[in-house]
PDB file of C-alpha atoms in Angstrom:
ATOM      1  CA  UNK A 102      33.063  24.707-185.235  1.00 43.00           C
ATOM      2  CA  UNK A 103      29.337  25.808-183.651  1.00 44.00           C
ATOM      3  CA  UNK A 104      27.511  22.358-185.323  1.00 44.00           C
ATOM      4  CA  UNK A 105      30.405  20.954-183.080  1.00 43.00           C
ATOM      5  CA  UNK A 106      29.844  17.890-181.211  1.00 41.00           C
ATOM      6  CA  UNK A 107      31.359  20.078-177.896  1.00 41.00           C
ATOM      7  CA  UNK A 108      28.733  22.643-178.489  1.00 42.00           C
ATOM      8  CA  UNK A 109      26.086  20.556-178.779  1.00 40.00           C
ATOM      9  CA  UNK A 110      26.211  19.223-175.636  1.00 40.00           C
ATOM     10  CA  UNK A 111      27.141  22.301-173.854  1.00 41.00           C
ATOM     11  CA  UNK A 112      24.329  24.468-175.020  1.00 38.00           C
ATOM     12  CA  UNK A 113      21.517  22.604-176.709  1.00 39.00           C
ATOM     13  CA  UNK A 114      20.940  19.415-174.892  1.00 41.00           C
ATOM     14  CA  UNK A 115      17.899  19.101-172.488  1.00 44.00           C
ATOM     15  CA  UNK A 116      18.947  18.033-168.915  1.00 42.00           C
ATOM     16  CA  UNK A 117      20.593  15.347-167.890  1.00 41.00           C
ATOM     17  CA  UNK A 118      18.190  12.390-168.082  1.00 44.00           C
ATOM     18  CA  UNK A 119      17.972   9.928-165.289  1.00 43.00           C
ATOM     19  CA  UNK A 120      18.101   6.043-166.497  1.00 43.00           C
ATOM     20  CA  UNK A 121      15.251   3.651-166.039  1.00 46.00           C
ATOM     21  CA  UNK A 122      14.922   1.281-162.942  1.00 45.00           C
ATOM     22  CA  UNK A 123      17.414  -1.524-163.381  1.00 48.00           C
ATOM     23  CA  UNK A 124      16.405  -4.894-164.741  1.00 56.00           C
ATOM     24  CA  UNK A 125      16.250  -7.975-162.831  1.00 61.00           C
ATOM     25  CA  UNK A 126      18.865  -9.773-164.904  1.00 59.00           C
ATOM     26  CA  UNK A 127      21.431  -7.154-164.596  1.00 61.00           C
ATOM     27  CA  UNK A 128      20.763  -7.161-160.445  1.00 69.00           C
ATOM     28  CA  UNK A 129      21.387 -11.109-160.740  1.00 72.00           C
ATOM     29  CA  UNK A 130      24.833 -10.640-161.979  1.00 69.00           C
ATOM     30  CA  UNK A 131      25.617  -8.128-160.097  1.00 67.00           C
ATOM     31  CA  UNK A 132      24.762 -10.622-156.906  1.00 75.00           C
ATOM     32  CA  UNK A 133      26.511 -13.450-159.001  1.00 74.00           C
ATOM     33  CA  UNK A 134      29.776 -11.317-158.747  1.00 67.00           C
ATOM     34  CA  UNK A 135      29.312 -10.872-155.492  1.00 72.00           C
ATOM     35  CA  UNK A 136      28.667 -14.478-154.854  1.00 77.00           C
ATOM     36  CA  UNK A 137      31.451 -15.133-156.883  1.00 73.00           C
ATOM     37  CA  UNK A 138      34.228 -12.585-154.663  1.00 69.00           C
ATOM     38  CA  UNK A 139      32.170 -14.311-151.546  1.00 76.00           C
ATOM     39  CA  UNK A 140      33.230 -18.059-152.792  1.00 79.00           C
ATOM     40  CA  UNK A 141      36.833 -16.839-153.491  1.00 74.00           C
ATOM     41  CA  UNK A 142      37.364 -15.431-150.268  1.00 75.00           C
ATOM     42  CA  UNK A 143      35.768 -18.253-148.928  1.00 79.00           C
ATOM     43  CA  UNK A 144      38.266 -20.735-150.746  1.00 80.00           C
ATOM     44  CA  UNK A 145      41.205 -18.426-149.849  1.00 75.00           C
ATOM     45  CA  UNK A 146      40.366 -18.837-145.906  1.00 75.00           C
ATOM     46  CA  UNK A 147      40.231 -23.166-146.419  1.00 78.00           C
ATOM     47  CA  UNK A 148      43.340 -22.563-148.194  1.00 76.00           C
ATOM     48  CA  UNK A 149      44.860 -20.962-144.990  1.00 70.00           C
ATOM     49  CA  UNK A 150      43.295 -23.096-142.715  1.00 74.00           C
ATOM     50  CA  UNK A 151      39.999 -22.696-141.054  1.00 73.00           C
ATOM     51  CA  UNK A 152      41.562 -23.049-137.448  1.00 75.00           C
ATOM     52  CA  UNK A 153      44.091 -20.288-137.838  1.00 75.00           C
ATOM     53  CA  UNK A 154      41.775 -18.078-139.948  1.00 73.00           C
ATOM     54  CA  UNK A 155      38.616 -18.901-136.732  1.00 76.00           C
ATOM     55  CA  UNK A 156      41.420 -18.922-134.151  1.00 77.00           C
ATOM     56  CA  UNK A 157      42.369 -14.639-135.497  1.00 76.00           C
ATOM     57  CA  UNK A 158      38.857 -13.830-135.739  1.00 74.00           C
ATOM     58  CA  UNK A 159      38.165 -14.385-131.988  1.00 77.00           C
ATOM     59  CA  UNK A 160      41.261 -12.698-130.665  1.00 78.00           C
ATOM     60  CA  UNK A 161      40.512  -9.498-133.359  1.00 77.00           C
ATOM     61  CA  UNK A 162      39.218  -6.484-131.437  1.00 80.00           C
ATOM     62  CA  UNK A 163      35.507  -6.090-132.871  1.00 82.00           C
ATOM     63  CA  UNK A 164      35.641  -2.090-132.786  1.00 86.00           C
ATOM     64  CA  UNK A 165      39.130  -2.420-135.160  1.00 86.00           C
ATOM     65  CA  UNK A 166      36.978  -4.812-137.604  1.00 81.00           C
ATOM     66  CA  UNK A 167      34.124  -2.346-137.440  1.00 87.00           C
ATOM     67  CA  UNK A 168      35.759   0.546-138.198  1.00 90.00           C
ATOM     68  CA  UNK A 169      37.732  -1.353-141.306  1.00 88.00           C
ATOM     69  CA  UNK A 170      34.530  -2.233-142.313  1.00 87.00           C
ATOM     70  CA  UNK A 171      33.071   1.088-141.798  1.00 91.00           C
ATOM     71  CA  UNK A 172      36.452   2.825-143.883  1.00 91.00           C
ATOM     72  CA  UNK A 173      36.014   0.415-146.624  1.00 89.00           C
ATOM     73  CA  UNK A 174      32.319   0.855-147.138  1.00 91.00           C
ATOM     74  CA  UNK A 175      33.419   5.033-146.755  1.00 92.00           C
ATOM     75  CA  UNK A 176      36.264   3.980-149.596  1.00 91.00           C
ATOM     76  CA  UNK A 177      33.845   2.446-151.843  1.00 91.00           C
ATOM     77  CA  UNK A 178      31.012   5.386-151.933  1.00 92.00           C
ATOM     78  CA  UNK A 179      34.190   7.486-152.601  1.00 92.00           C
ATOM     79  CA  UNK A 180      34.947   5.634-155.339  1.00 92.00           C
ATOM     80  CA  UNK A 181      31.187   5.235-157.062  1.00 92.00           C
ATOM     81  CA  UNK A 182      31.119   9.371-156.286  1.00 91.00           C
ATOM     82  CA  UNK A 183      34.190   9.544-158.644  1.00 92.00           C
ATOM     83  CA  UNK A 184      33.350   7.455-161.318  1.00 92.00           C
ATOM     84  CA  UNK A 185      29.597   9.209-161.017  1.00 92.00           C
ATOM     85  CA  UNK A 186      30.696  12.811-161.206  1.00 92.00           C
ATOM     86  CA  UNK A 187      33.113  12.143-164.280  1.00 92.00           C
ATOM     87  CA  UNK A 188      30.335  10.117-166.314  1.00 92.00           C
ATOM     88  CA  UNK A 189      28.198  13.195-165.575  1.00 91.00           C
ATOM     89  CA  UNK A 190      31.026  15.226-168.034  1.00 90.00           C
ATOM     90  CA  UNK A 191      29.929  13.032-170.966  1.00 88.00           C
ATOM     91  CA  UNK A 192      26.518  13.634-170.233  1.00 88.00           C
ATOM     92  CA  UNK A 193      25.428  10.574-168.307  1.00 88.00           C
ATOM     93  CA  UNK A 194      23.645   9.945-165.124  1.00 89.00           C
ATOM     94  CA  UNK A 195      23.529   7.016-163.349  1.00 88.00           C
ATOM     95  CA  UNK A 196      22.022   6.480-159.723  1.00 88.00           C
ATOM     96  CA  UNK A 197      24.229   6.847-156.706  1.00 89.00           C
ATOM     97  CA  UNK A 198      23.025   3.400-155.297  1.00 89.00           C
ATOM     98  CA  UNK A 199      23.327   1.711-158.576  1.00 88.00           C
ATOM     99  CA  UNK A 200      26.801   2.733-159.269  1.00 91.00           C
ATOM    100  CA  UNK A 201      27.573   1.713-155.808  1.00 92.00           C
ATOM    101  CA  UNK A 202      26.609  -1.826-156.448  1.00 87.00           C
ATOM    102  CA  UNK A 203      28.641  -1.865-159.643  1.00 89.00           C
ATOM    103  CA  UNK A 204      31.589  -1.029-157.564  1.00 89.00           C
ATOM    104  CA  UNK A 205      31.068  -3.334-154.962  1.00 87.00           C
ATOM    105  CA  UNK A 206      30.811  -5.976-157.889  1.00 83.00           C
ATOM    106  CA  UNK A 207      33.778  -5.153-159.623  1.00 86.00           C
ATOM    107  CA  UNK A 208      35.940  -4.785-156.909  1.00 84.00           C
ATOM    108  CA  UNK A 209      34.810  -8.308-155.456  1.00 78.00           C
ATOM    109  CA  UNK A 210      35.737  -9.593-159.318  1.00 78.00           C
ATOM    110  CA  UNK A 211      39.024  -8.456-158.848  1.00 80.00           C
ATOM    111  CA  UNK A 212      39.559 -10.064-155.941  1.00 74.00           C
ATOM    112  CA  UNK A 213      38.741 -13.108-158.118  1.00 72.00           C
ATOM    113  CA  UNK A 214      39.939 -12.256-161.067  1.00 73.00           C
ATOM    114  CA  UNK A 215      43.978 -10.812-160.872  1.00 69.00           C
ATOM    115  CA  UNK A 216      44.629  -7.804-162.741  1.00 70.00           C
ATOM    116  CA  UNK A 217      41.749  -5.333-162.507  1.00 76.00           C
ATOM    117  CA  UNK A 218      40.405  -6.409-165.875  1.00 81.00           C
ATOM    118  CA  UNK A 219      37.714  -7.797-164.799  1.00 82.00           C
ATOM    119  CA  UNK A 220      36.069  -4.686-162.791  1.00 84.00           C
ATOM    120  CA  UNK A 221      37.153  -2.856-166.216  1.00 87.00           C
ATOM    121  CA  UNK A 222      34.884  -4.882-168.015  1.00 87.00           C
ATOM    122  CA  UNK A 223      32.012  -4.998-165.899  1.00 87.00           C
ATOM    123  CA  UNK A 224      31.842  -1.109-165.436  1.00 89.00           C
ATOM    124  CA  UNK A 225      31.919  -0.812-169.222  1.00 89.00           C
ATOM    125  CA  UNK A 226      29.347  -3.639-169.702  1.00 87.00           C
ATOM    126  CA  UNK A 227      27.427  -0.940-167.771  1.00 89.00           C
ATOM    127  CA  UNK A 228      27.345   2.246-169.276  1.00 90.00           C
ATOM    128  CA  UNK A 229      27.243   0.745-172.484  1.00 88.00           C
ATOM    129  CA  UNK A 230      23.779  -0.476-171.471  1.00 86.00           C
ATOM    130  CA  UNK A 231      23.193   3.282-171.129  1.00 85.00           C
ATOM    131  CA  UNK A 232      24.091   4.327-174.277  1.00 85.00           C
ATOM    132  CA  UNK A 233      27.647   5.305-173.316  1.00 88.00           C
ATOM    133  CA  UNK A 234      29.630   4.620-176.998  1.00 88.00           C
ATOM    134  CA  UNK A 235      33.559   2.651-175.644  1.00 86.00           C
ATOM    135  CA  UNK A 236      35.188   5.493-176.908  1.00 88.00           C
ATOM    136  CA  UNK A 237      33.620   7.887-174.188  1.00 90.00           C
ATOM    137  CA  UNK A 238      34.080   4.584-171.716  1.00 90.00           C
ATOM    138  CA  UNK A 239      37.521   5.012-172.418  1.00 90.00           C
ATOM    139  CA  UNK A 240      37.770   9.271-171.633  1.00 92.00           C
ATOM    140  CA  UNK A 241      35.794   8.834-168.544  1.00 91.00           C
ATOM    141  CA  UNK A 242      38.503   5.768-166.945  1.00 90.00           C
ATOM    142  CA  UNK A 243      41.299   7.846-167.861  1.00 91.00           C
ATOM    143  CA  UNK A 244      40.054  11.337-166.569  1.00 92.00           C
ATOM    144  CA  UNK A 245      39.296   9.406-162.983  1.00 91.00           C
ATOM    145  CA  UNK A 246      42.391   7.996-163.653  1.00 89.00           C
ATOM    146  CA  UNK A 247      44.329  11.014-164.155  1.00 90.00           C
ATOM    147  CA  UNK A 248      42.442  12.775-161.155  1.00 90.00           C
ATOM    148  CA  UNK A 249      43.346   9.305-158.970  1.00 91.00           C
ATOM    149  CA  UNK A 250      47.218   9.929-160.311  1.00 89.00           C
ATOM    150  CA  UNK A 251      47.115  13.469-159.324  1.00 90.00           C
ATOM    151  CA  UNK A 252      45.152  12.487-155.518  1.00 91.00           C
ATOM    152  CA  UNK A 253      47.909  10.033-155.138  1.00 90.00           C
ATOM    153  CA  UNK A 254      51.140  11.909-156.067  1.00 89.00           C
ATOM    154  CA  UNK A 255      49.304  14.861-153.768  1.00 91.00           C
ATOM    155  CA  UNK A 256      49.540  12.399-150.668  1.00 90.00           C
ATOM    156  CA  UNK A 257      52.940  11.095-151.150  1.00 88.00           C
ATOM    157  CA  UNK A 258      54.768  14.454-151.599  1.00 89.00           C
ATOM    158  CA  UNK A 259      52.725  14.998-147.909  1.00 90.00           C
ATOM    159  CA  UNK A 260      53.772  12.009-146.573  1.00 88.00           C
ATOM    160  CA  UNK A 261      57.350  12.620-147.221  1.00 86.00           C
ATOM    161  CA  UNK A 262      57.243  15.898-146.463  1.00 87.00           C
ATOM    162  CA  UNK A 263      55.911  14.994-142.794  1.00 88.00           C
ATOM    163  CA  UNK A 264      59.019  12.359-142.498  1.00 86.00           C
ATOM    164  CA  UNK A 265      61.492  14.558-143.855  1.00 85.00           C
ATOM    165  CA  UNK A 266      60.391  17.334-141.479  1.00 85.00           C
ATOM    166  CA  UNK A 267      60.353  15.133-138.488  1.00 83.00           C
ATOM    167  CA  UNK A 268      63.962  13.962-138.945  1.00 77.00           C
ATOM    168  CA  UNK A 269      62.688  10.720-139.783  1.00 75.00           C
ATOM    169  CA  UNK A 270      64.245  10.359-143.439  1.00 73.00           C
ATOM    170  CA  UNK A 271      67.442   8.817-142.297  1.00 79.00           C
ATOM    171  CA  UNK A 272      65.898   5.346-142.873  1.00 76.00           C
ATOM    172  CA  UNK A 273      64.581   6.052-146.217  1.00 80.00           C
ATOM    173  CA  UNK A 274      65.590   3.991-149.662  1.00 83.00           C
ATOM    174  CA  UNK A 275      66.037   6.844-152.066  1.00 84.00           C
ATOM    175  CA  UNK A 276      67.072   4.929-154.817  1.00 85.00           C
ATOM    176  CA  UNK A 277      63.383   3.372-154.387  1.00 86.00           C
ATOM    177  CA  UNK A 278      61.985   6.623-154.216  1.00 86.00           C
ATOM    178  CA  UNK A 279      63.593   7.978-157.419  1.00 89.00           C
ATOM    179  CA  UNK A 280      62.627   5.173-159.584  1.00 92.00           C
ATOM    180  CA  UNK A 281      59.230   5.120-158.126  1.00 87.00           C
ATOM    181  CA  UNK A 282      59.110   8.856-158.857  1.00 89.00           C
ATOM    182  CA  UNK A 283      61.041   8.872-162.302  1.00 92.00           C
ATOM    183  CA  UNK A 284      58.623   6.104-163.081  1.00 90.00           C
ATOM    184  CA  UNK A 285      55.422   8.287-162.526  1.00 87.00           C
ATOM    185  CA  UNK A 286      56.484  10.829-164.204  1.00 90.00           C
ATOM    186  CA  UNK A 287      57.687   8.565-167.276  1.00 93.00           C
ATOM    187  CA  UNK A 288      54.478   7.318-167.596  1.00 89.00           C
ATOM    188  CA  UNK A 289      52.575  10.890-167.381  1.00 89.00           C
ATOM    189  CA  UNK A 290      54.949  11.764-169.852  1.00 92.00           C
ATOM    190  CA  UNK A 291      54.191   8.883-171.910  1.00 92.00           C
ATOM    191  CA  UNK A 292      50.297   9.347-171.940  1.00 90.00           C
ATOM    192  CA  UNK A 293      50.810  13.287-172.503  1.00 91.00           C
ATOM    193  CA  UNK A 294      52.835  12.311-175.701  1.00 93.00           C
ATOM    194  CA  UNK A 295      50.212   9.994-176.747  1.00 90.00           C
ATOM    195  CA  UNK A 296      47.226  11.955-175.988  1.00 90.00           C
ATOM    196  CA  UNK A 297      48.645  14.847-178.057  1.00 91.00           C
ATOM    197  CA  UNK A 298      49.010  12.860-181.376  1.00 91.00           C
ATOM    198  CA  UNK A 299      45.758  11.624-182.308  1.00 90.00           C
ATOM    199  CA  UNK A 300      46.845   9.404-185.722  1.00 91.00           C
ATOM    200  CA  UNK A 301      48.906   7.596-183.613  1.00 91.00           C
ATOM    201  CA  UNK A 302      46.399   6.976-181.196  1.00 90.00           C
ATOM    202  CA  UNK A 303      44.311   6.048-183.973  1.00 90.00           C
ATOM    203  CA  UNK A 304      46.698   3.775-185.366  1.00 90.00           C
ATOM    204  CA  UNK A 305      47.490   1.966-181.940  1.00 91.00           C
ATOM    205  CA  UNK A 306      43.713   1.696-181.797  1.00 89.00           C
ATOM    206  CA  UNK A 307      43.224  -0.111-185.019  1.00 88.00           C
ATOM    207  CA  UNK A 308      46.365  -2.234-184.460  1.00 90.00           C
ATOM    208  CA  UNK A 309      45.013  -3.418-181.131  1.00 89.00           C
ATOM    209  CA  UNK A 310      41.678  -4.050-182.728  1.00 86.00           C
ATOM    210  CA  UNK A 311      42.824  -5.910-185.486  1.00 87.00           C
ATOM    211  CA  UNK A 312      45.056  -7.882-182.915  1.00 87.00           C
ATOM    212  CA  UNK A 313      41.669  -8.928-180.574  1.00 83.00           C
ATOM    213  CA  UNK A 314      39.715  -9.430-183.983  1.00 83.00           C
ATOM    214  CA  UNK A 315      42.409 -12.155-184.937  1.00 86.00           C
ATOM    215  CA  UNK A 316      41.504 -14.106-181.786  1.00 84.00           C
ATOM    216  CA  UNK A 317      38.093 -13.743-182.050  1.00 81.00           C
ATOM    217  CA  UNK A 318      37.784 -15.238-185.351  1.00 80.00           C
ATOM    218  CA  UNK A 319      39.671 -18.727-184.549  1.00 79.00           C
ATOM    219  CA  UNK A 320      36.708 -19.301-182.264  1.00 80.00           C
ATOM    220  CA  UNK A 321      33.908 -17.239-183.644  1.00 74.00           C
ATOM    221  CA  UNK A 322      34.666 -17.830-187.146  1.00 75.00           C
ATOM    222  CA  UNK A 323      33.849 -13.944-187.850  1.00 76.00           C
ATOM    223  CA  UNK A 324      35.473 -10.899-188.774  1.00 78.00           C
ATOM    224  CA  UNK A 325      34.429  -8.114-186.197  1.00 77.00           C
ATOM    225  CA  UNK A 326      36.879  -5.932-187.211  1.00 77.00           C
ATOM    226  CA  UNK A 327      35.413  -2.176-188.582  1.00 80.00           C
ATOM    227  CA  UNK A 328      37.642   0.779-189.580  1.00 81.00           C
ATOM    228  CA  UNK A 329      34.722   3.358-188.946  1.00 86.00           C
ATOM    229  CA  UNK A 330      33.616   1.798-185.336  1.00 86.00           C
ATOM    230  CA  UNK A 331      37.629   2.025-184.254  1.00 85.00           C
ATOM    231  CA  UNK A 332      37.915   5.607-185.403  1.00 88.00           C
ATOM    232  CA  UNK A 333      34.485   6.642-184.483  1.00 88.00           C
ATOM    233  CA  UNK A 334      35.413   5.201-180.789  1.00 88.00           C
ATOM    234  CA  UNK A 335      38.745   7.341-181.166  1.00 89.00           C
ATOM    235  CA  UNK A 336      36.527  10.565-182.170  1.00 90.00           C
ATOM    236  CA  UNK A 337      34.633   9.580-178.922  1.00 89.00           C
ATOM    237  CA  UNK A 338      37.355   9.539-176.696  1.00 91.00           C
ATOM    238  CA  UNK A 339      38.630  13.008-177.550  1.00 91.00           C
ATOM    239  CA  UNK A 340      35.145  14.338-177.366  1.00 91.00           C
ATOM    240  CA  UNK A 341      35.094  13.257-173.487  1.00 90.00           C
ATOM    241  CA  UNK A 342      38.455  14.858-173.120  1.00 90.00           C
ATOM    242  CA  UNK A 343      37.650  18.108-174.668  1.00 90.00           C
ATOM    243  CA  UNK A 344      34.281  18.083-172.592  1.00 90.00           C
ATOM    244  CA  UNK A 345      36.151  17.355-169.427  1.00 90.00           C
ATOM    245  CA  UNK A 346      38.061  20.096-170.396  1.00 89.00           C
ATOM    246  CA  UNK A 347      34.857  22.869-169.994  1.00 90.00           C
ATOM    247  CA  UNK A 348      33.783  21.006-166.713  1.00 89.00           C
ATOM    248  CA  UNK A 349      37.055  21.222-164.110  1.00 90.00           C
ATOM    249  CA  UNK A 350      34.608  21.341-161.172  1.00 92.00           C
ATOM    250  CA  UNK A 351      33.383  18.200-161.608  1.00 91.00           C
ATOM    251  CA  UNK A 352      36.720  16.488-162.058  1.00 91.00           C
ATOM    252  CA  UNK A 353      37.631  18.371-159.258  1.00 93.00           C
ATOM    253  CA  UNK A 354      34.770  17.025-157.063  1.00 92.00           C
ATOM    254  CA  UNK A 355      36.176  13.208-158.530  1.00 92.00           C
ATOM    255  CA  UNK A 356      39.785  14.593-157.382  1.00 92.00           C
ATOM    256  CA  UNK A 357      38.576  15.308-154.077  1.00 92.00           C
ATOM    257  CA  UNK A 358      36.660  11.509-154.044  1.00 91.00           C
ATOM    258  CA  UNK A 359      40.219   9.857-154.824  1.00 90.00           C
ATOM    259  CA  UNK A 360      41.894  12.250-151.933  1.00 87.00           C
ATOM    260  CA  UNK A 361      39.429  10.652-149.578  1.00 85.00           C
ATOM    261  CA  UNK A 362      39.337   7.152-150.524  1.00 79.00           C
TER     262      UNK A 362
END
């Protein structure tokens, strides 16, 4: 289709624009989330016992502590690069420094709230303010998670091969390993099954949106459900996946970043 979204973006779109400078209000939120993560760390330290914690810190090897800090910093850089390069696939460019700050803030929130949803919401709010649609954001998360899963699978297989090559496989729990592999394959198969059935994805999205709307309506007394917006979000999601198929180089960069982290 010559007038399709994909062709319009890939052939007629101008170069990727840089976003404007960060608003002061956004920076306050990021600082607040960082402080929230720090506060939760101090709270856990207090609950564990300040004397015991400080004793462990005094006995810690400063070289290894610094090495852990540097490693964690580089890990955040790799995470930032992975998300940033996938966002460029859907024609959204963000400065590396800003994306790094959001990554750190998201992980600070994840340390405060269990489950990882807080970090996803922070990234969602960040990209929505830059014009990315929610469906496109889900596509970015799916692509990035897919690259991460492939990287983890490669590392797992490599580690298993090294263990077996050194003759240390007798102590392995093959039942647990088999369950992990079977679970990963089943999850990947389910995702592929759903992605190949767009009508089913639309129905699931509508059902989820209606369920969320019913919960919100009890408090806000408003109907926020819009069928056209839900279908538009699904369309944006599939357009993002189509763009990823036309830009395997950036997907590979995301894969390499996932390996590094």
